[in-house]
Short mmCIF file of C-alpha atoms in Angstrom, two decimals:
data_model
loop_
_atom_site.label_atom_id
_atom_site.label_comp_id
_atom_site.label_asym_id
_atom_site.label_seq_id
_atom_site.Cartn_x
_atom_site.Cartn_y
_atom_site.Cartn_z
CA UNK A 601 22.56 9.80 -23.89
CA UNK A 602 26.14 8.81 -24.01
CA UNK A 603 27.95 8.03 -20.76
CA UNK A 604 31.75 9.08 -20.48
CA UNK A 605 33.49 5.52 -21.05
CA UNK A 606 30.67 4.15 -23.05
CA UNK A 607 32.53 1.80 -25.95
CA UNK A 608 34.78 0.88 -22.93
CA UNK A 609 34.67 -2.97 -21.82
CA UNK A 610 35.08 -4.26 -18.70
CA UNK A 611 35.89 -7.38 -17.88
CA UNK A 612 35.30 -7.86 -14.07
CA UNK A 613 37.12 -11.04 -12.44
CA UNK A 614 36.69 -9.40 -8.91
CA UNK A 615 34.37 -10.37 -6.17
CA UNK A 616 33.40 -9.00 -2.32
CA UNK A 617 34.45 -5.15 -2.28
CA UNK A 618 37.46 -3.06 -3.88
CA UNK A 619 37.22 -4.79 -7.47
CA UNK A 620 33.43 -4.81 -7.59
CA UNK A 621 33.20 -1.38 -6.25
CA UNK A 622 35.76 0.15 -8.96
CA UNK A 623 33.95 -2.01 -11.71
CA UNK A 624 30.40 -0.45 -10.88
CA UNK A 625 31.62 3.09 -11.24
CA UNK A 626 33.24 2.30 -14.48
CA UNK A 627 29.50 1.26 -15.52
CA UNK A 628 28.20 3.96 -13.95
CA UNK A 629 30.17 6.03 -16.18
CA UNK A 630 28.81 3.95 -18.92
CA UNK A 631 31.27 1.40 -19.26
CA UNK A 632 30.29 -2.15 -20.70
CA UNK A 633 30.61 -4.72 -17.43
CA UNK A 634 31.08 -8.12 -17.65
CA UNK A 635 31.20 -10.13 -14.16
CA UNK A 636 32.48 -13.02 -14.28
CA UNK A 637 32.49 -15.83 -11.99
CA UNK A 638 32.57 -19.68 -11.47
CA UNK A 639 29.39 -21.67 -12.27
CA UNK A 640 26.56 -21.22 -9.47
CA UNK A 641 28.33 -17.88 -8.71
CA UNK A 642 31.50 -17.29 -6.82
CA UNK A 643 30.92 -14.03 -5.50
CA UNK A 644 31.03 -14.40 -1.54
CA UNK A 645 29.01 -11.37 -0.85
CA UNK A 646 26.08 -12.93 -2.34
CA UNK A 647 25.71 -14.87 0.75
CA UNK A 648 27.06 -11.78 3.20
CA UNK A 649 23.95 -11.48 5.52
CA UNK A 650 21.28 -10.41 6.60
CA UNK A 651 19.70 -8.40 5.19
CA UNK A 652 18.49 -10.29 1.93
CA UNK A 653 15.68 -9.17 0.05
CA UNK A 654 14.02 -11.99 -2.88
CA UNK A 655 17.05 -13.73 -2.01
CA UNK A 656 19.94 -11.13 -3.02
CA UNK A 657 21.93 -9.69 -0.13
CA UNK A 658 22.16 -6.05 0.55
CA UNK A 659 26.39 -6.40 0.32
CA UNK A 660 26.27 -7.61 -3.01
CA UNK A 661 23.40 -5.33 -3.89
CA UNK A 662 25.99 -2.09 -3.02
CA UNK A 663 28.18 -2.77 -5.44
CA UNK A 664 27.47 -5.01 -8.61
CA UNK A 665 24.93 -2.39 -10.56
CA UNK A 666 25.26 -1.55 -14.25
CA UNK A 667 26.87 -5.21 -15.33
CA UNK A 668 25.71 -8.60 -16.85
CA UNK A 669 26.75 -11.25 -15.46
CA UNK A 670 28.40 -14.90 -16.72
CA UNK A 671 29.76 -17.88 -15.25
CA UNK A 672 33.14 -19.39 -16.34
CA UNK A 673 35.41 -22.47 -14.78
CA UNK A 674 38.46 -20.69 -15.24
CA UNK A 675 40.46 -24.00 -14.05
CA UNK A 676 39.86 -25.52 -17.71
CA UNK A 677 41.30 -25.26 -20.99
CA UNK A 678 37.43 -25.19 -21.95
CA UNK A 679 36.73 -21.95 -19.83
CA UNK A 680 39.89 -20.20 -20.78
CA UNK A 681 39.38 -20.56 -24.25
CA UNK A 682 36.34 -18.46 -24.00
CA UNK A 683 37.48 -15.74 -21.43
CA UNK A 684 40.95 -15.51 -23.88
CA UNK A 685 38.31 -14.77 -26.67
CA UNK A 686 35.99 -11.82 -24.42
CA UNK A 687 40.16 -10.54 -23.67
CA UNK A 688 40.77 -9.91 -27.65
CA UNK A 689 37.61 -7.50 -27.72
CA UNK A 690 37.97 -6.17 -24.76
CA UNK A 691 39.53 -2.95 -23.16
CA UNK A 692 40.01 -3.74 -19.24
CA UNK A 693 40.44 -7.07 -17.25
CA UNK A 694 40.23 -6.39 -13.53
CA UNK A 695 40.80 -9.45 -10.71
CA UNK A 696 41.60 -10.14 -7.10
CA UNK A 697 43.02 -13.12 -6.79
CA UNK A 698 45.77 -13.78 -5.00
CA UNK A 699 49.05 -12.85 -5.82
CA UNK A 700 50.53 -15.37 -8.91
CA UNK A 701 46.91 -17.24 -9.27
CA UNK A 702 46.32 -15.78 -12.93
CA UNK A 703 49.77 -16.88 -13.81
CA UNK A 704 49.57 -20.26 -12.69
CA UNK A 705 46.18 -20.53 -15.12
CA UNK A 706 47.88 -18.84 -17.76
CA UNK A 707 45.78 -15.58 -17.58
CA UNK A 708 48.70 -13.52 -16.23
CA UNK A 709 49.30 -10.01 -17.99
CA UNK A 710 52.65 -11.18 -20.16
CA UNK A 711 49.95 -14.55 -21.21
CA UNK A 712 47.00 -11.91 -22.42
CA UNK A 713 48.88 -9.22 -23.90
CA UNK A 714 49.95 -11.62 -26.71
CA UNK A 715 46.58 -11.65 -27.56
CA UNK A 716 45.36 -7.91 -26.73
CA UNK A 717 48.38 -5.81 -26.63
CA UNK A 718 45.87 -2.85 -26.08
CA UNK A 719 44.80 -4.56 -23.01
CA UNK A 720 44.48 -2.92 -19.08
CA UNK A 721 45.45 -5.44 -16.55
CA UNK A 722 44.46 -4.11 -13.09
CA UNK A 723 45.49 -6.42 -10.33
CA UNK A 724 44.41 -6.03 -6.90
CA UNK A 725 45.92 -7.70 -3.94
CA UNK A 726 46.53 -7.67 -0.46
CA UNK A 727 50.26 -6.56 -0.65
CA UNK A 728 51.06 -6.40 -4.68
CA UNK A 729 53.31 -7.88 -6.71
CA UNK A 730 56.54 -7.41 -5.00
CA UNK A 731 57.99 -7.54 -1.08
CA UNK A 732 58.34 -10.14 1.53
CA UNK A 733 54.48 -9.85 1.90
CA UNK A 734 53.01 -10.41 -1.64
CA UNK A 735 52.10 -14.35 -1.20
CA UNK A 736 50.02 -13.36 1.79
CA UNK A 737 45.52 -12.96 1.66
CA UNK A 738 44.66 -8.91 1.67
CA UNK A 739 41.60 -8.27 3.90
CA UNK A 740 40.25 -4.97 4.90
CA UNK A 741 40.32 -5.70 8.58
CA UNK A 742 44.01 -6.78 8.48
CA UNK A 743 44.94 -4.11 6.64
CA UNK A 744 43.54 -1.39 8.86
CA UNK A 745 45.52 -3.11 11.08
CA UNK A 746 48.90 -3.41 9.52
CA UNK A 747 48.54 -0.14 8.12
CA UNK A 748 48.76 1.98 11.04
CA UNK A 749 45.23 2.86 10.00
CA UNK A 750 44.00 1.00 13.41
CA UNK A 751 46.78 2.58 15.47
CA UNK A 752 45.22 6.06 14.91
CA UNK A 753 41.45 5.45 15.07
CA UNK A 754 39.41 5.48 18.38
CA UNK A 755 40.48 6.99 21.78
CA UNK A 756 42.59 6.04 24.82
CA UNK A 757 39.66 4.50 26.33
CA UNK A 758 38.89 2.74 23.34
CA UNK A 759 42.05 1.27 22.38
CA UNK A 760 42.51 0.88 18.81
CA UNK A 761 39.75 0.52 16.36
CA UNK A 762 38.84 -0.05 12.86
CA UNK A 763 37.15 2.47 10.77
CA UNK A 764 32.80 1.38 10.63
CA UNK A 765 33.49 0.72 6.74
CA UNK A 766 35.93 -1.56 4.81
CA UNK A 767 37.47 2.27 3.99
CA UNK A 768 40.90 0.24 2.66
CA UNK A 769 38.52 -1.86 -0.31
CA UNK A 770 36.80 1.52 -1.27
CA UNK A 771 40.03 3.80 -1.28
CA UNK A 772 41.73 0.77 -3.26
CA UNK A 773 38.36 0.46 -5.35
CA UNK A 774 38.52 4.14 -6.37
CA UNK A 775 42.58 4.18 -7.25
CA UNK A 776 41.97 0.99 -9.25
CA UNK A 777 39.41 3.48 -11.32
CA UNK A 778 42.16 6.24 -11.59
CA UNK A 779 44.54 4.36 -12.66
CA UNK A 780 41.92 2.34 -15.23
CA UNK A 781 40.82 5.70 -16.67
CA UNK A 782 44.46 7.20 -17.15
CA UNK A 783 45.43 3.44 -18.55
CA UNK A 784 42.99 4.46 -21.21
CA UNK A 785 43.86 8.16 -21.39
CA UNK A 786 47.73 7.22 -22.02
CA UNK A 787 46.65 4.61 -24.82
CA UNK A 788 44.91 7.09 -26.72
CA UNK A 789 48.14 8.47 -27.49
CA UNK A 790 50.34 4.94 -27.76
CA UNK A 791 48.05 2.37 -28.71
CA UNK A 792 49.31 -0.23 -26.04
CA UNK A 793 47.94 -1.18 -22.89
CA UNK A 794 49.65 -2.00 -19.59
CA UNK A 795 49.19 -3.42 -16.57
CA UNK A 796 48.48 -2.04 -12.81
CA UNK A 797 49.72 -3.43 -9.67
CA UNK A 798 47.61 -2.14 -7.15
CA UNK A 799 47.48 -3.49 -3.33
CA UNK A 800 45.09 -2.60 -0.44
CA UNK A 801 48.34 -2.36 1.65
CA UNK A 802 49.55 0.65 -0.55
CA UNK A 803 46.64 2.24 -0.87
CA UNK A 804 46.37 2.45 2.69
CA UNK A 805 49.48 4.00 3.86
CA UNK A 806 48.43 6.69 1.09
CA UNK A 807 45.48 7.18 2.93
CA UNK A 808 47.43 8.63 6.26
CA UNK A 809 48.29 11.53 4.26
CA UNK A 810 48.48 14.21 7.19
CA UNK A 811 49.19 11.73 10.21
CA UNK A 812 51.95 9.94 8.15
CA UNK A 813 53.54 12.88 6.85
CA UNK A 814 53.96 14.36 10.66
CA UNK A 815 55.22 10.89 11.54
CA UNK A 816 57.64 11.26 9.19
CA UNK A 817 58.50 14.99 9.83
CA UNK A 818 58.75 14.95 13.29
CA UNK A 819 59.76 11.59 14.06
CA UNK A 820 56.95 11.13 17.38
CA UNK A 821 54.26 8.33 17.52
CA UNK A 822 50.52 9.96 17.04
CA UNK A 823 47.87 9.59 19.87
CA UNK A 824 44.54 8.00 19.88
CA UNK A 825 43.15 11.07 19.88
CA UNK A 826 39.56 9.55 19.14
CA UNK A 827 37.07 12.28 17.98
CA UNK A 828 40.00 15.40 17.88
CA UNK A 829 42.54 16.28 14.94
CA UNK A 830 45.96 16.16 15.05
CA UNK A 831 46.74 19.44 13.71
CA UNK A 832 43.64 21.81 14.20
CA UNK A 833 41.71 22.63 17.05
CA UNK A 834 39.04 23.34 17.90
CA UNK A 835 37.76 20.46 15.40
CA UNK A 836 36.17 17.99 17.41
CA UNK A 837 32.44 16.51 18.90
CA UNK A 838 31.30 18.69 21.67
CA UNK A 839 27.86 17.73 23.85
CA UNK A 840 24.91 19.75 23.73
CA UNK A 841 21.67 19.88 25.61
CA UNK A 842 20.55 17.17 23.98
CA UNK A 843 23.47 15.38 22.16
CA UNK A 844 26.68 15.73 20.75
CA UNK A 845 27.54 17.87 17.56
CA UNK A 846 30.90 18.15 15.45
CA UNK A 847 32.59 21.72 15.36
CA UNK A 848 35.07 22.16 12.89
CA UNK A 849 37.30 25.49 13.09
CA UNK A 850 39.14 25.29 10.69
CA UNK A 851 41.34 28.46 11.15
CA UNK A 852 42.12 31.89 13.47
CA UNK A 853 39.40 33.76 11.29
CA UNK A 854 36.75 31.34 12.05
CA UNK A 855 38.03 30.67 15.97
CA UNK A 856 37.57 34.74 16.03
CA UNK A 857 33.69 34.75 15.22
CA UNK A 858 32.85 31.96 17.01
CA UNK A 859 34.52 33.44 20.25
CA UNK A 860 32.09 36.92 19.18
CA UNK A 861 29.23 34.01 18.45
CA UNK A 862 29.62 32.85 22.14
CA UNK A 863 30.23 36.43 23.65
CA UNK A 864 33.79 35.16 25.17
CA UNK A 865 35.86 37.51 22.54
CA UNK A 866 38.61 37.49 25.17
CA UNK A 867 39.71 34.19 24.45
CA UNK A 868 40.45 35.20 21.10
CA UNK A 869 43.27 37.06 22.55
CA UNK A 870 44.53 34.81 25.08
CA UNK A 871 48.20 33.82 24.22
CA UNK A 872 47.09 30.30 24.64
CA UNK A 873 44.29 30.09 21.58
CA UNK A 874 44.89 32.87 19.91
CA UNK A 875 46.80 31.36 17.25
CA UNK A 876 45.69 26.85 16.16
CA UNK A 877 49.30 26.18 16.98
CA UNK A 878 48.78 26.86 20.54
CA UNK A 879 45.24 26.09 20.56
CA UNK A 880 47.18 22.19 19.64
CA UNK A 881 49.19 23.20 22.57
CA UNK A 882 46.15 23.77 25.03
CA UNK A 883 43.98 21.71 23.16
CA UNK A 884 42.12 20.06 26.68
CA UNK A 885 42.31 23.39 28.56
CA UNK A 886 40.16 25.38 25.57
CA UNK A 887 37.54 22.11 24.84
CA UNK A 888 36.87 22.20 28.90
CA UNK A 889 36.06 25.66 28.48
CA UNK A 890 33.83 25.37 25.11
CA UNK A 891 32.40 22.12 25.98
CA UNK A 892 30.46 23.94 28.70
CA UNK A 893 29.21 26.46 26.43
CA UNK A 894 27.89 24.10 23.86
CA UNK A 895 25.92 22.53 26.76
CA UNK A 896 23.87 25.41 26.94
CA UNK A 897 21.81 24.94 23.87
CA UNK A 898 20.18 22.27 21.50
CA UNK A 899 22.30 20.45 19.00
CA UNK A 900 19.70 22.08 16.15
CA UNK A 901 20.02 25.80 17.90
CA UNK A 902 23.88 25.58 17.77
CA UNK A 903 24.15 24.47 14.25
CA UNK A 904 21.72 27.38 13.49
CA UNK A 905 23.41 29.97 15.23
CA UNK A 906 27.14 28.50 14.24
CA UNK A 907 25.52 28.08 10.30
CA UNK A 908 24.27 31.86 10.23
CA UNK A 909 27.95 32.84 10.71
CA UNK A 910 29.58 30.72 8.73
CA UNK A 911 31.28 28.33 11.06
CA UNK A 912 31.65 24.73 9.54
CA UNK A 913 29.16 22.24 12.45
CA UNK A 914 26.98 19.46 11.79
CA UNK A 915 24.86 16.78 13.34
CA UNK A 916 26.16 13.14 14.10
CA UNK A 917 23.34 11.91 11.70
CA UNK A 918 22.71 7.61 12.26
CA UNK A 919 21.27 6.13 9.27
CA UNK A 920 17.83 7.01 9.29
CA UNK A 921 18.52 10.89 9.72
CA UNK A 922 20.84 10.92 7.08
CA UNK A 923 18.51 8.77 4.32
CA UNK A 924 16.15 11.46 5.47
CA UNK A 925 18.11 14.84 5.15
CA UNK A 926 16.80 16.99 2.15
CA UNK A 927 20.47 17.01 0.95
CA UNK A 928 20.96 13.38 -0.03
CA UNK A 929 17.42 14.05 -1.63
CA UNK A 930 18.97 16.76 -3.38
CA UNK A 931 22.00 15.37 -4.85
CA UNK A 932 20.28 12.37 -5.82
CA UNK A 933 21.82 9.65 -3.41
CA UNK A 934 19.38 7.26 -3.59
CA UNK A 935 18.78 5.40 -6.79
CA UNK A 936 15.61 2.55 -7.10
CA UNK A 937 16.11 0.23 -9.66
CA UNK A 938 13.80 -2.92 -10.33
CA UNK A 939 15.52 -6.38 -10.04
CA UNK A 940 14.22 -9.60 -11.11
CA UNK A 941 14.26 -11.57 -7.71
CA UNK A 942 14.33 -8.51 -5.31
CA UNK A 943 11.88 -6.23 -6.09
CA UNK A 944 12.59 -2.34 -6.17
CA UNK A 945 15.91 -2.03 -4.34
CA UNK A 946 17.01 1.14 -3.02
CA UNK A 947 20.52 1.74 -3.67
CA UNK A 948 23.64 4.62 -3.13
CA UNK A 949 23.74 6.90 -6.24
CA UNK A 950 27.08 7.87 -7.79
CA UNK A 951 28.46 11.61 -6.22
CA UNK A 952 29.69 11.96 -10.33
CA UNK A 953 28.20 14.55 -11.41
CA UNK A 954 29.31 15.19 -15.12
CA UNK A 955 27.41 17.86 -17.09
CA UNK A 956 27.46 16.13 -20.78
CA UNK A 957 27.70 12.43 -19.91
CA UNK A 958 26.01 12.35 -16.70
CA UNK A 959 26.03 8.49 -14.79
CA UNK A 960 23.06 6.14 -15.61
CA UNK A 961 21.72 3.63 -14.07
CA UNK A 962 21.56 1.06 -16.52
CA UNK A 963 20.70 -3.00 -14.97
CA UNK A 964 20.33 -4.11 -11.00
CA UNK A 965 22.81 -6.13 -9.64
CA UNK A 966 23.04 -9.32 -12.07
CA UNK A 967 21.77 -13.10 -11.06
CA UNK A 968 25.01 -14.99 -11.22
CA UNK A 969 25.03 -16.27 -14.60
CA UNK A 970 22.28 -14.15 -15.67
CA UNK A 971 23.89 -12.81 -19.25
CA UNK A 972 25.71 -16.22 -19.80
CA UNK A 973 24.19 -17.09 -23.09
CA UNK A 974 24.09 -13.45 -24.21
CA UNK A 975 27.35 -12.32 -23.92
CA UNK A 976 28.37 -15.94 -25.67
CA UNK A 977 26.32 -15.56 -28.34
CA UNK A 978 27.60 -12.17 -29.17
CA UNK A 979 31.16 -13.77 -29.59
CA UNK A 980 29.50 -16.06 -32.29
CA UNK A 981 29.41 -19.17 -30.15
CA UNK A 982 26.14 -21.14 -31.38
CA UNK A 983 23.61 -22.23 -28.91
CA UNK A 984 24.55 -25.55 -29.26
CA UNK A 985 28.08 -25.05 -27.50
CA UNK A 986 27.05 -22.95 -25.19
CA UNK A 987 24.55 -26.05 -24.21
CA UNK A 988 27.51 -28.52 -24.68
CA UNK A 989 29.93 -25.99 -22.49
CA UNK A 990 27.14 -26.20 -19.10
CA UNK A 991 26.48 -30.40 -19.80
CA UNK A 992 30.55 -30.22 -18.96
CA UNK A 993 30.52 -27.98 -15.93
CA UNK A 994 32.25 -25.47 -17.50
CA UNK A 995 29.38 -22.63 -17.68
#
């Protein structure tokens, strides 16, 4: 069976999160993946841990399926000579590096388009190509930070916080696979390729959507508002008997039934909830009153009674309860693929769901290296040069 971008190739100069992650769901998708990195492996999540299992970390595990793997010294003429050769039969080249490193090696977009014009160049950095910023290192944490991203996660007690995930490398990871895909979409129709300037900085202010646009309508600084939303309430945590639960009303239909659910249909009517904009408006007056309601009953009994009448709730799973809910079961979330080193390794399936060219799960995470001689030999290099190229360092 055929995946979606299968006679696409990849080739993957990124390491630690948003590149790798955008390069496994191209193979996912059935893409040919080529990782490449320095001799011994350059990758720094390879050594992000514990946990390790047969001496792979789990970081590097999460995002590196579905790819062989070779080492190149791109600092010689030696190793750029062969990555210039994968670029002519190639469709993608995706890196990281910081901003103007691939031009100062030659390997800049205007350098490999000579010799690919059908080429896609994705570039990921901290702040792109352009701006006062541009020269400086891109990491998640920072950019959470400088984002505003920080300034509107936690609570007043909490002070500002980060989001539990490096959220700006996977939002940044999945735009660098939209624009990839419609790269490829558009050359269908012009034969050239082009290149893409993406940033984690960008992609982060995109990500504010709602809380930026009613900065920018309304002019006034958002709270730390911590488990509450901006613009909707009730739609918050709320303790139970025996823990807390989210409730998300999402609208004055669904506030109606679950004042009925409750048997308090009177606050349905009061001026002060009976529409969400002055539920907004009274926001700590009505959680006071629910919050001792929801005590009254299990976590489990609530989300029964709340499910039967179709008011959006659900548990605060850790991750034990949520690798054990029938519905990750269900969708097929959890993938086990054999690796060389490791063993069987459990991994996150892909949510794609196509109904022709579903995802497969091809390869495990590669050994650094591990396709070296391979992928050579299919560009008609003889053994003999490939030995010659690792006697000089540069494999």
């Amino acid at each position: 069976m055929s995946g979606a971008l299968n006679g696409v190739r990849v080739l993957d100069l990124s390491r630690v999160l948003a590149g790798p992650f955008s390069t496994m769901i191209l193979g996912d998708l059935g893409a040919e993946v080529i990782k490449v990195e320095a001799p011994g492996g350059s990758d720094d999540t390879r050594a992000w841990g514990p946990p390790f299992k047969g001496g792979e970390s789990a970081y590097y595990l999460c995002t590196n399926r579905n790819k062989k793997a070779i080492t190149l010294n791109l600092k010689t003429e030696e190793g750029k000579a062969v990555l210039k050769r994968l670029v002519v039969e190639s469709d993608v080249l995706i890196h990281n590096f910081k901003y103007g490193t691939m031009e100062k090696w030659q390997l800049g977009y205007e350098d490999l388009k000579k010799l690919n014009p059908r080429l896609i160049y994705c570039s990921i950095t901290g702040f792109g190509s352009t701006g006062p910023y541009k020269e400086l290192a891109g990491y998640d944490y920072i950019i959470q930070a400088m984002s505003g991203l920080m300034s509107i996660t936690g609570s007043e007690e909490s002070g500002p916080l980060k989001v539990g995930v490096a959220i700006t490398d996977v939002i940044t990871g999945l735009y660098a696979v939209i624009g990839i895909t419609s790269a490829l979409y558009e050359r269908e129709r012009s034969g050239e390729g082009q290149s893409i300037d993406l940033a984690l900085f960008d992609s982060a202010v995109s990500a504010l959507v709602n809380v930026a646009s009613n900065y920018l309508i309304s002019g006034q600084l958002p709270k730390l508002l911590g488990n509450h939303h901006p613009n909707i309430v009730p739609y918050q945590t709320f303790p139970t008997k025996d823990g807390e639960m989210v409730v998300a009303v999402g609208n004055d239909r669904q506030f109606k039934k679950l004042c009925t659910l409750i048997g308090k249909e009177e606050w349905a009517q009061d001026e002060r909830f009976a529409t969400n904009d002055q539920r907004v408006r009274h926001r700590y007056e009505l959680e006071a009153l629910l919050s001792e309601v929801f005590k009254q009953k299990t976590a489990a009994e609530w989300r029964d009674l709340l499910n039967q009448e179709g008011i959006p709730c659900g548990p605060i799973n850790n991750m034990k309860e949520l690798f054990h809910d029938p519905q990750v079961a269900a969708r097929e979330m959890v993938v086990s693929m054999q690796h060389p080193t490791a063993g069987d390794i459990r991994l996150v399936g892909s949510p794609l769901k196509l109904s022709r060219t579903p995802v497969q799960f091809r390869c495990p995470p590669p050994r650094a290296g591990e396709h070296t001689r391979e992928v050579l030999r299919d560009l008609g290099i003889a053994d003999r040069e490939i030995e010659a190229l690792k006697e000089k360092g540069i494999l």
